[in-house]
mmCIF file of the C-alpha atoms, coordinates in Angstrom:
data_MODEL
# 
_entry.id   MODEL 
# 
loop_
_atom_site.group_PDB 
_atom_site.id 
_atom_site.type_symbol 
_atom_site.label_atom_id 
_atom_site.label_alt_id 
_atom_site.label_comp_id 
_atom_site.label_asym_id 
_atom_site.label_entity_id 
_atom_site.label_seq_id 
_atom_site.pdbx_PDB_ins_code 
_atom_site.Cartn_x 
_atom_site.Cartn_y 
_atom_site.Cartn_z 
_atom_site.occupancy 
_atom_site.B_iso_or_equiv 
_atom_site.pdbx_formal_charge 
_atom_site.auth_seq_id 
_atom_site.auth_comp_id 
_atom_site.auth_asym_id 
_atom_site.auth_atom_id 
_atom_site.pdbx_PDB_model_num 
ATOM 1   C CA . MET A 1 1   ? 34.921 113.408 -215.160 1.00 0.00 ? 1   MET A CA 1 
ATOM 2   C CA . SER A 1 2   ? 32.202 115.291 -217.002 1.00 0.00 ? 2   SER A CA 1 
ATOM 3   C CA . GLU A 1 3   ? 32.543 119.008 -217.738 1.00 0.00 ? 3   GLU A CA 1 
ATOM 4   C CA . PRO A 1 4   ? 29.810 119.850 -215.165 1.00 0.00 ? 4   PRO A CA 1 
ATOM 5   C CA . GLY A 1 5   ? 31.825 117.852 -212.599 1.00 0.00 ? 5   GLY A CA 1 
ATOM 6   C CA . ILE A 1 6   ? 34.991 119.720 -213.558 1.00 0.00 ? 6   ILE A CA 1 
ATOM 7   C CA . GLU A 1 7   ? 33.160 123.044 -213.268 1.00 0.00 ? 7   GLU A CA 1 
ATOM 8   C CA . THR A 1 8   ? 32.046 122.078 -209.760 1.00 0.00 ? 8   THR A CA 1 
ATOM 9   C CA . LEU A 1 9   ? 35.639 121.163 -208.883 1.00 0.00 ? 9   LEU A CA 1 
ATOM 10  C CA . ARG A 1 10  ? 36.894 124.495 -210.286 1.00 0.00 ? 10  ARG A CA 1 
ATOM 11  C CA . ARG A 1 11  ? 34.396 126.362 -208.115 1.00 0.00 ? 11  ARG A CA 1 
ATOM 12  C CA . GLU A 1 12  ? 35.475 124.384 -205.038 1.00 0.00 ? 12  GLU A CA 1 
ATOM 13  C CA . VAL A 1 13  ? 39.149 125.176 -205.715 1.00 0.00 ? 13  VAL A CA 1 
ATOM 14  C CA . SER A 1 14  ? 38.322 128.857 -206.279 1.00 0.00 ? 14  SER A CA 1 
ATOM 15  C CA . ALA A 1 15  ? 36.494 128.970 -202.942 1.00 0.00 ? 15  ALA A CA 1 
ATOM 16  C CA . CYS A 1 16  ? 39.358 127.350 -200.994 1.00 0.00 ? 16  CYS A CA 1 
ATOM 17  C CA . ARG A 1 17  ? 40.522 129.391 -198.000 1.00 0.00 ? 17  ARG A CA 1 
ATOM 18  C CA . THR A 1 18  ? 42.621 126.749 -196.224 1.00 0.00 ? 18  THR A CA 1 
ATOM 19  C CA . CYS A 1 19  ? 45.803 128.863 -196.216 1.00 0.00 ? 19  CYS A CA 1 
ATOM 20  C CA . GLU A 1 20  ? 44.194 132.277 -195.886 1.00 0.00 ? 20  GLU A CA 1 
ATOM 21  C CA . ALA A 1 21  ? 45.854 133.081 -192.544 1.00 0.00 ? 21  ALA A CA 1 
ATOM 22  C CA . HIS A 1 22  ? 49.298 132.491 -194.129 1.00 0.00 ? 22  HIS A CA 1 
ATOM 23  C CA . LEU A 1 23  ? 48.813 134.462 -197.362 1.00 0.00 ? 23  LEU A CA 1 
ATOM 24  C CA . PRO A 1 24  ? 49.750 138.134 -197.020 1.00 0.00 ? 24  PRO A CA 1 
ATOM 25  C CA . HIS A 1 25  ? 47.977 139.020 -200.291 1.00 0.00 ? 25  HIS A CA 1 
ATOM 26  C CA . GLY A 1 26  ? 44.884 136.888 -199.731 1.00 0.00 ? 26  GLY A CA 1 
ATOM 27  C CA . CYS A 1 27  ? 43.539 133.816 -201.491 1.00 0.00 ? 27  CYS A CA 1 
ATOM 28  C CA . ARG A 1 28  ? 43.258 133.672 -205.255 1.00 0.00 ? 28  ARG A CA 1 
ATOM 29  C CA . PRO A 1 29  ? 43.661 130.043 -206.313 1.00 0.00 ? 29  PRO A CA 1 
ATOM 30  C CA . VAL A 1 30  ? 44.962 129.741 -209.872 1.00 0.00 ? 30  VAL A CA 1 
ATOM 31  C CA . VAL A 1 31  ? 44.325 126.443 -211.646 1.00 0.00 ? 31  VAL A CA 1 
ATOM 32  C CA . GLN A 1 32  ? 43.394 125.452 -215.205 1.00 0.00 ? 32  GLN A CA 1 
ATOM 33  C CA . ILE A 1 33  ? 41.723 122.065 -215.869 1.00 0.00 ? 33  ILE A CA 1 
ATOM 34  C CA . SER A 1 34  ? 39.474 120.235 -218.316 1.00 0.00 ? 34  SER A CA 1 
ATOM 35  C CA . SER A 1 35  ? 38.584 116.658 -219.162 1.00 0.00 ? 35  SER A CA 1 
ATOM 36  C CA . THR A 1 36  ? 40.513 116.849 -222.454 1.00 0.00 ? 36  THR A CA 1 
ATOM 37  C CA . ALA A 1 37  ? 43.893 118.349 -221.483 1.00 0.00 ? 37  ALA A CA 1 
ATOM 38  C CA . ARG A 1 38  ? 46.602 115.880 -222.480 1.00 0.00 ? 38  ARG A CA 1 
ATOM 39  C CA . ILE A 1 39  ? 49.398 118.104 -221.190 1.00 0.00 ? 39  ILE A CA 1 
ATOM 40  C CA . LEU A 1 40  ? 49.636 118.809 -217.463 1.00 0.00 ? 40  LEU A CA 1 
ATOM 41  C CA . ILE A 1 41  ? 51.997 121.428 -216.067 1.00 0.00 ? 41  ILE A CA 1 
ATOM 42  C CA . ILE A 1 42  ? 52.736 121.195 -212.346 1.00 0.00 ? 42  ILE A CA 1 
ATOM 43  C CA . GLY A 1 43  ? 54.790 124.188 -211.242 1.00 0.00 ? 43  GLY A CA 1 
ATOM 44  C CA . GLN A 1 44  ? 55.377 125.805 -207.863 1.00 0.00 ? 44  GLN A CA 1 
ATOM 45  C CA . ALA A 1 45  ? 52.927 128.635 -207.084 1.00 0.00 ? 45  ALA A CA 1 
ATOM 46  C CA . PRO A 1 46  ? 51.645 131.767 -208.794 1.00 0.00 ? 46  PRO A CA 1 
ATOM 47  C CA . GLY A 1 47  ? 53.851 134.847 -208.607 1.00 0.00 ? 47  GLY A CA 1 
ATOM 48  C CA . SER A 1 48  ? 52.600 138.361 -207.910 1.00 0.00 ? 48  SER A CA 1 
ATOM 49  C CA . LYS A 1 49  ? 51.748 139.085 -211.563 1.00 0.00 ? 49  LYS A CA 1 
ATOM 50  C CA . VAL A 1 50  ? 49.740 135.864 -211.885 1.00 0.00 ? 50  VAL A CA 1 
ATOM 51  C CA . HIS A 1 51  ? 48.040 136.624 -208.568 1.00 0.00 ? 51  HIS A CA 1 
ATOM 52  C CA . ALA A 1 52  ? 46.967 139.998 -209.984 1.00 0.00 ? 52  ALA A CA 1 
ATOM 53  C CA . SER A 1 53  ? 45.751 138.659 -213.357 1.00 0.00 ? 53  SER A CA 1 
ATOM 54  C CA . GLY A 1 54  ? 44.423 135.244 -212.300 1.00 0.00 ? 54  GLY A CA 1 
ATOM 55  C CA . THR A 1 55  ? 45.980 133.797 -215.475 1.00 0.00 ? 55  THR A CA 1 
ATOM 56  C CA . PRO A 1 56  ? 48.546 131.012 -214.943 1.00 0.00 ? 56  PRO A CA 1 
ATOM 57  C CA . TRP A 1 57  ? 52.071 131.620 -216.237 1.00 0.00 ? 57  TRP A CA 1 
ATOM 58  C CA . ASP A 1 58  ? 51.138 135.205 -217.165 1.00 0.00 ? 58  ASP A CA 1 
ATOM 59  C CA . ASP A 1 59  ? 54.678 136.475 -216.689 1.00 0.00 ? 59  ASP A CA 1 
ATOM 60  C CA . ARG A 1 60  ? 58.211 136.178 -218.067 1.00 0.00 ? 60  ARG A CA 1 
ATOM 61  C CA . SER A 1 61  ? 58.507 132.642 -216.738 1.00 0.00 ? 61  SER A CA 1 
ATOM 62  C CA . GLY A 1 62  ? 55.453 131.826 -218.863 1.00 0.00 ? 62  GLY A CA 1 
ATOM 63  C CA . ASP A 1 63  ? 57.166 133.317 -221.905 1.00 0.00 ? 63  ASP A CA 1 
ATOM 64  C CA . ARG A 1 64  ? 60.171 131.085 -221.347 1.00 0.00 ? 64  ARG A CA 1 
ATOM 65  C CA . LEU A 1 65  ? 57.937 128.052 -220.701 1.00 0.00 ? 65  LEU A CA 1 
ATOM 66  C CA . CYS A 1 66  ? 56.236 128.699 -224.065 1.00 0.00 ? 66  CYS A CA 1 
ATOM 67  C CA . ASP A 1 67  ? 59.655 128.873 -225.711 1.00 0.00 ? 67  ASP A CA 1 
ATOM 68  C CA . TRP A 1 68  ? 60.741 125.610 -224.102 1.00 0.00 ? 68  TRP A CA 1 
ATOM 69  C CA . THR A 1 69  ? 57.555 123.723 -224.970 1.00 0.00 ? 69  THR A CA 1 
ATOM 70  C CA . GLY A 1 70  ? 56.775 125.208 -228.371 1.00 0.00 ? 70  GLY A CA 1 
ATOM 71  C CA . LEU A 1 71  ? 53.319 126.208 -227.143 1.00 0.00 ? 71  LEU A CA 1 
ATOM 72  C CA . THR A 1 72  ? 51.867 129.576 -228.058 1.00 0.00 ? 72  THR A CA 1 
ATOM 73  C CA . ARG A 1 73  ? 50.394 131.743 -225.287 1.00 0.00 ? 73  ARG A CA 1 
ATOM 74  C CA . ASP A 1 74  ? 46.910 130.876 -226.579 1.00 0.00 ? 74  ASP A CA 1 
ATOM 75  C CA . GLN A 1 75  ? 47.678 127.152 -226.456 1.00 0.00 ? 75  GLN A CA 1 
ATOM 76  C CA . LEU A 1 76  ? 49.201 127.418 -222.974 1.00 0.00 ? 76  LEU A CA 1 
ATOM 77  C CA . HIS A 1 77  ? 46.047 129.136 -221.716 1.00 0.00 ? 77  HIS A CA 1 
ATOM 78  C CA . ASP A 1 78  ? 43.621 126.777 -223.471 1.00 0.00 ? 78  ASP A CA 1 
ATOM 79  C CA . PRO A 1 79  ? 42.293 124.454 -220.735 1.00 0.00 ? 79  PRO A CA 1 
ATOM 80  C CA . ALA A 1 80  ? 41.075 121.982 -223.359 1.00 0.00 ? 80  ALA A CA 1 
ATOM 81  C CA . MET A 1 81  ? 44.722 121.503 -224.332 1.00 0.00 ? 81  MET A CA 1 
ATOM 82  C CA . VAL A 1 82  ? 46.789 122.228 -221.204 1.00 0.00 ? 82  VAL A CA 1 
ATOM 83  C CA . ALA A 1 83  ? 45.993 121.689 -217.520 1.00 0.00 ? 83  ALA A CA 1 
ATOM 84  C CA . ILE A 1 84  ? 47.933 123.850 -215.067 1.00 0.00 ? 84  ILE A CA 1 
ATOM 85  C CA . VAL A 1 85  ? 48.011 122.674 -211.463 1.00 0.00 ? 85  VAL A CA 1 
ATOM 86  C CA . PRO A 1 86  ? 50.652 124.341 -209.274 1.00 0.00 ? 86  PRO A CA 1 
ATOM 87  C CA . MET A 1 87  ? 51.930 122.830 -206.038 1.00 0.00 ? 87  MET A CA 1 
ATOM 88  C CA . GLY A 1 88  ? 50.447 125.846 -204.262 1.00 0.00 ? 88  GLY A CA 1 
ATOM 89  C CA . PHE A 1 89  ? 47.391 127.414 -205.877 1.00 0.00 ? 89  PHE A CA 1 
ATOM 90  C CA . CYS A 1 90  ? 47.831 130.890 -204.325 1.00 0.00 ? 90  CYS A CA 1 
ATOM 91  C CA . TYR A 1 91  ? 50.638 133.433 -204.331 1.00 0.00 ? 91  TYR A CA 1 
ATOM 92  C CA . PRO A 1 92  ? 52.621 132.768 -201.124 1.00 0.00 ? 92  PRO A CA 1 
ATOM 93  C CA . GLY A 1 93  ? 54.228 136.231 -200.905 1.00 0.00 ? 93  GLY A CA 1 
ATOM 94  C CA . LYS A 1 94  ? 57.804 137.440 -201.047 1.00 0.00 ? 94  LYS A CA 1 
ATOM 95  C CA . ALA A 1 95  ? 60.837 136.091 -199.243 1.00 0.00 ? 95  ALA A CA 1 
ATOM 96  C CA . SER A 1 96  ? 64.433 137.227 -199.456 1.00 0.00 ? 96  SER A CA 1 
ATOM 97  C CA . GLY A 1 97  ? 65.726 136.299 -202.898 1.00 0.00 ? 97  GLY A CA 1 
ATOM 98  C CA . GLY A 1 98  ? 62.323 135.562 -204.456 1.00 0.00 ? 98  GLY A CA 1 
ATOM 99  C CA . ASP A 1 99  ? 58.898 134.252 -203.594 1.00 0.00 ? 99  ASP A CA 1 
ATOM 100 C CA . LYS A 1 100 ? 58.130 132.077 -200.585 1.00 0.00 ? 100 LYS A CA 1 
ATOM 101 C CA . PRO A 1 101 ? 57.756 128.333 -201.254 1.00 0.00 ? 101 PRO A CA 1 
ATOM 102 C CA . PRO A 1 102 ? 54.318 127.050 -202.231 1.00 0.00 ? 102 PRO A CA 1 
ATOM 103 C CA . ARG A 1 103 ? 52.042 126.320 -199.289 1.00 0.00 ? 103 ARG A CA 1 
ATOM 104 C CA . LYS A 1 104 ? 52.192 122.634 -198.361 1.00 0.00 ? 104 LYS A CA 1 
ATOM 105 C CA . GLU A 1 105 ? 48.437 122.278 -197.843 1.00 0.00 ? 105 GLU A CA 1 
ATOM 106 C CA . CYS A 1 106 ? 47.359 122.508 -201.508 1.00 0.00 ? 106 CYS A CA 1 
ATOM 107 C CA . ALA A 1 107 ? 48.823 119.386 -203.066 1.00 0.00 ? 107 ALA A CA 1 
ATOM 108 C CA . PRO A 1 108 ? 47.539 116.901 -200.427 1.00 0.00 ? 108 PRO A CA 1 
ATOM 109 C CA . GLN A 1 109 ? 44.167 118.612 -200.338 1.00 0.00 ? 109 GLN A CA 1 
ATOM 110 C CA . TRP A 1 110 ? 43.528 119.051 -204.067 1.00 0.00 ? 110 TRP A CA 1 
ATOM 111 C CA . HIS A 1 111 ? 45.925 117.298 -206.423 1.00 0.00 ? 111 HIS A CA 1 
ATOM 112 C CA . GLU A 1 112 ? 44.462 113.796 -206.316 1.00 0.00 ? 112 GLU A CA 1 
ATOM 113 C CA . ARG A 1 113 ? 40.961 115.070 -207.055 1.00 0.00 ? 113 ARG A CA 1 
ATOM 114 C CA . VAL A 1 114 ? 42.140 117.389 -209.806 1.00 0.00 ? 114 VAL A CA 1 
ATOM 115 C CA . LEU A 1 115 ? 44.374 114.793 -211.459 1.00 0.00 ? 115 LEU A CA 1 
ATOM 116 C CA . GLN A 1 116 ? 41.546 112.242 -211.461 1.00 0.00 ? 116 GLN A CA 1 
ATOM 117 C CA . ALA A 1 117 ? 39.526 114.710 -213.561 1.00 0.00 ? 117 ALA A CA 1 
ATOM 118 C CA . LEU A 1 118 ? 42.205 114.783 -216.283 1.00 0.00 ? 118 LEU A CA 1 
ATOM 119 C CA . PRO A 1 119 ? 42.786 112.212 -219.043 1.00 0.00 ? 119 PRO A CA 1 
ATOM 120 C CA . GLU A 1 120 ? 45.044 109.354 -217.939 1.00 0.00 ? 120 GLU A CA 1 
ATOM 121 C CA . ALA A 1 121 ? 46.978 109.508 -221.207 1.00 0.00 ? 121 ALA A CA 1 
ATOM 122 C CA . ARG A 1 122 ? 48.876 112.726 -220.614 1.00 0.00 ? 122 ARG A CA 1 
ATOM 123 C CA . LEU A 1 123 ? 52.358 114.181 -220.430 1.00 0.00 ? 123 LEU A CA 1 
ATOM 124 C CA . THR A 1 124 ? 53.059 115.748 -217.030 1.00 0.00 ? 124 THR A CA 1 
ATOM 125 C CA . LEU A 1 125 ? 55.677 118.484 -216.906 1.00 0.00 ? 125 LEU A CA 1 
ATOM 126 C CA . LEU A 1 126 ? 57.163 118.696 -213.402 1.00 0.00 ? 126 LEU A CA 1 
ATOM 127 C CA . VAL A 1 127 ? 58.453 122.263 -213.448 1.00 0.00 ? 127 VAL A CA 1 
ATOM 128 C CA . GLY A 1 128 ? 60.922 122.969 -210.655 1.00 0.00 ? 128 GLY A CA 1 
ATOM 129 C CA . THR A 1 129 ? 62.140 121.161 -207.580 1.00 0.00 ? 129 THR A CA 1 
ATOM 130 C CA . TYR A 1 130 ? 58.925 121.425 -205.520 1.00 0.00 ? 130 TYR A CA 1 
ATOM 131 C CA . ALA A 1 131 ? 56.915 119.477 -208.098 1.00 0.00 ? 131 ALA A CA 1 
ATOM 132 C CA . GLN A 1 132 ? 59.728 116.966 -208.536 1.00 0.00 ? 132 GLN A CA 1 
ATOM 133 C CA . ALA A 1 133 ? 60.135 116.406 -204.791 1.00 0.00 ? 133 ALA A CA 1 
ATOM 134 C CA . TYR A 1 134 ? 56.416 115.647 -204.507 1.00 0.00 ? 134 TYR A CA 1 
ATOM 135 C CA . TYR A 1 135 ? 55.951 113.532 -207.647 1.00 0.00 ? 135 TYR A CA 1 
ATOM 136 C CA . LEU A 1 136 ? 59.415 111.946 -207.913 1.00 0.00 ? 136 LEU A CA 1 
ATOM 137 C CA . PRO A 1 137 ? 60.322 111.432 -204.240 1.00 0.00 ? 137 PRO A CA 1 
ATOM 138 C CA . GLU A 1 138 ? 62.609 108.543 -205.119 1.00 0.00 ? 138 GLU A CA 1 
ATOM 139 C CA . THR A 1 139 ? 64.929 111.054 -206.857 1.00 0.00 ? 139 THR A CA 1 
ATOM 140 C CA . LYS A 1 140 ? 65.592 113.306 -203.854 1.00 0.00 ? 140 LYS A CA 1 
ATOM 141 C CA . HIS A 1 141 ? 69.251 112.225 -203.881 1.00 0.00 ? 141 HIS A CA 1 
ATOM 142 C CA . LEU A 1 142 ? 69.650 113.503 -207.464 1.00 0.00 ? 142 LEU A CA 1 
ATOM 143 C CA . SER A 1 143 ? 70.435 117.051 -208.486 1.00 0.00 ? 143 SER A CA 1 
ATOM 144 C CA . LEU A 1 144 ? 67.980 118.983 -210.641 1.00 0.00 ? 144 LEU A CA 1 
ATOM 145 C CA . ALA A 1 145 ? 70.381 118.602 -213.573 1.00 0.00 ? 145 ALA A CA 1 
ATOM 146 C CA . ASP A 1 146 ? 70.498 114.814 -213.085 1.00 0.00 ? 146 ASP A CA 1 
ATOM 147 C CA . ARG A 1 147 ? 66.701 114.557 -213.014 1.00 0.00 ? 147 ARG A CA 1 
ATOM 148 C CA . VAL A 1 148 ? 66.332 116.696 -216.132 1.00 0.00 ? 148 VAL A CA 1 
ATOM 149 C CA . ALA A 1 149 ? 69.119 114.866 -217.989 1.00 0.00 ? 149 ALA A CA 1 
ATOM 150 C CA . ASN A 1 150 ? 67.425 111.541 -217.250 1.00 0.00 ? 150 ASN A CA 1 
ATOM 151 C CA . TRP A 1 151 ? 63.904 112.752 -218.148 1.00 0.00 ? 151 TRP A CA 1 
ATOM 152 C CA . HIS A 1 152 ? 63.214 109.659 -220.300 1.00 0.00 ? 152 HIS A CA 1 
ATOM 153 C CA . THR A 1 153 ? 63.372 107.368 -217.251 1.00 0.00 ? 153 THR A CA 1 
ATOM 154 C CA . PHE A 1 154 ? 60.445 109.194 -215.598 1.00 0.00 ? 154 PHE A CA 1 
ATOM 155 C CA . LEU A 1 155 ? 57.969 109.310 -218.502 1.00 0.00 ? 155 LEU A CA 1 
ATOM 156 C CA . PRO A 1 156 ? 55.131 110.187 -218.691 1.00 0.00 ? 156 PRO A CA 1 
ATOM 157 C CA . LYS A 1 157 ? 56.445 112.648 -216.070 1.00 0.00 ? 157 LYS A CA 1 
ATOM 158 C CA . PHE A 1 158 ? 58.948 115.064 -217.570 1.00 0.00 ? 158 PHE A CA 1 
ATOM 159 C CA . PRO A 1 159 ? 61.134 117.005 -215.067 1.00 0.00 ? 159 PRO A CA 1 
ATOM 160 C CA . LEU A 1 160 ? 62.176 120.534 -216.024 1.00 0.00 ? 160 LEU A CA 1 
ATOM 161 C CA . PRO A 1 161 ? 63.896 123.407 -214.246 1.00 0.00 ? 161 PRO A CA 1 
ATOM 162 C CA . HIS A 1 162 ? 61.674 126.327 -213.312 1.00 0.00 ? 162 HIS A CA 1 
ATOM 163 C CA . PRO A 1 163 ? 61.746 128.817 -216.222 1.00 0.00 ? 163 PRO A CA 1 
ATOM 164 C CA . SER A 1 164 ? 62.512 131.844 -214.030 1.00 0.00 ? 164 SER A CA 1 
ATOM 165 C CA . TRP A 1 165 ? 65.400 134.196 -214.780 1.00 0.00 ? 165 TRP A CA 1 
ATOM 166 C CA . ARG A 1 166 ? 67.613 131.796 -212.822 1.00 0.00 ? 166 ARG A CA 1 
ATOM 167 C CA . SER A 1 167 ? 67.163 129.161 -215.523 1.00 0.00 ? 167 SER A CA 1 
ATOM 168 C CA . THR A 1 168 ? 69.575 131.137 -217.727 1.00 0.00 ? 168 THR A CA 1 
ATOM 169 C CA . ILE A 1 169 ? 72.310 129.965 -215.349 1.00 0.00 ? 169 ILE A CA 1 
ATOM 170 C CA . PHE A 1 170 ? 71.046 126.366 -215.573 1.00 0.00 ? 170 PHE A CA 1 
ATOM 171 C CA . MET A 1 171 ? 70.988 126.582 -219.369 1.00 0.00 ? 171 MET A CA 1 
ATOM 172 C CA . ARG A 1 172 ? 74.476 128.085 -219.503 1.00 0.00 ? 172 ARG A CA 1 
ATOM 173 C CA . ASP A 1 173 ? 75.890 125.389 -217.202 1.00 0.00 ? 173 ASP A CA 1 
ATOM 174 C CA . ASN A 1 174 ? 74.015 122.571 -218.981 1.00 0.00 ? 174 ASN A CA 1 
ATOM 175 C CA . PRO A 1 175 ? 74.091 123.213 -222.752 1.00 0.00 ? 175 PRO A CA 1 
ATOM 176 C CA . TRP A 1 176 ? 72.677 119.724 -223.385 1.00 0.00 ? 176 TRP A CA 1 
ATOM 177 C CA . PHE A 1 177 ? 69.330 121.001 -222.050 1.00 0.00 ? 177 PHE A CA 1 
ATOM 178 C CA . GLU A 1 178 ? 68.697 123.229 -225.079 1.00 0.00 ? 178 GLU A CA 1 
ATOM 179 C CA . ALA A 1 179 ? 70.466 120.956 -227.541 1.00 0.00 ? 179 ALA A CA 1 
ATOM 180 C CA . GLU A 1 180 ? 68.946 117.604 -226.516 1.00 0.00 ? 180 GLU A CA 1 
ATOM 181 C CA . VAL A 1 181 ? 66.108 117.887 -223.998 1.00 0.00 ? 181 VAL A CA 1 
ATOM 182 C CA . LEU A 1 182 ? 64.058 120.758 -225.427 1.00 0.00 ? 182 LEU A CA 1 
ATOM 183 C CA . PRO A 1 183 ? 63.751 119.267 -228.941 1.00 0.00 ? 183 PRO A CA 1 
ATOM 184 C CA . GLU A 1 184 ? 62.433 116.038 -227.364 1.00 0.00 ? 184 GLU A CA 1 
ATOM 185 C CA . LEU A 1 185 ? 59.988 117.977 -225.207 1.00 0.00 ? 185 LEU A CA 1 
ATOM 186 C CA . ARG A 1 186 ? 58.725 120.063 -228.141 1.00 0.00 ? 186 ARG A CA 1 
ATOM 187 C CA . GLY A 1 187 ? 58.291 116.952 -230.287 1.00 0.00 ? 187 GLY A CA 1 
ATOM 188 C CA . ARG A 1 188 ? 56.222 115.159 -227.645 1.00 0.00 ? 188 ARG A CA 1 
ATOM 189 C CA . ILE A 1 189 ? 54.048 118.212 -227.076 1.00 0.00 ? 189 ILE A CA 1 
ATOM 190 C CA . ALA A 1 190 ? 53.526 118.737 -230.808 1.00 0.00 ? 190 ALA A CA 1 
ATOM 191 C CA . GLN A 1 191 ? 52.225 115.149 -231.083 1.00 0.00 ? 191 GLN A CA 1 
ATOM 192 C CA . LEU A 1 192 ? 49.750 115.717 -228.237 1.00 0.00 ? 192 LEU A CA 1 
ATOM 193 C CA . ILE A 1 193 ? 48.297 118.975 -229.546 1.00 0.00 ? 193 ILE A CA 1 
ATOM 194 C CA . ARG A 1 194 ? 47.736 117.823 -233.133 1.00 0.00 ? 194 ARG A CA 1 
# 
């Protein structure tokens, strides 16, 4: 897709109000796309800080994601390099124990169109269980740890835990993640951003 076509798509996404009645803080779709991004990050939904700034992964989870991937903040937020397409484009609000799940309307309504605008040769990071349930439905019987441990079988999709504060528990319980998976992830990303 041409850059003018991508700009039109960005404007359409920004104007989306499909879930407005269900969003206690209003609509503010957060997405980052370009025709050159060879890394795609599909996460869950923006949190309150991202909703306020409009910048994807502009929080502590983003810091940890940068650490995991080897990307700098500038690289993460460079749409020419990295596309960011959450399962839900708007902040869903708070629930007990964290944020509400991403709204289910976004992915069926927007993902196919957005993904068609991106280069086919790309690495897709499926960050968290919502992205993995949608894009790896055949793995629903597996635990998150099993999906992440077997990342190589899903390439060019690369399943990861969500980098929230809870991931410290995942990392503690699964030391192979830092020792084996993250070096592979960083190496693949370094090749794509050269």
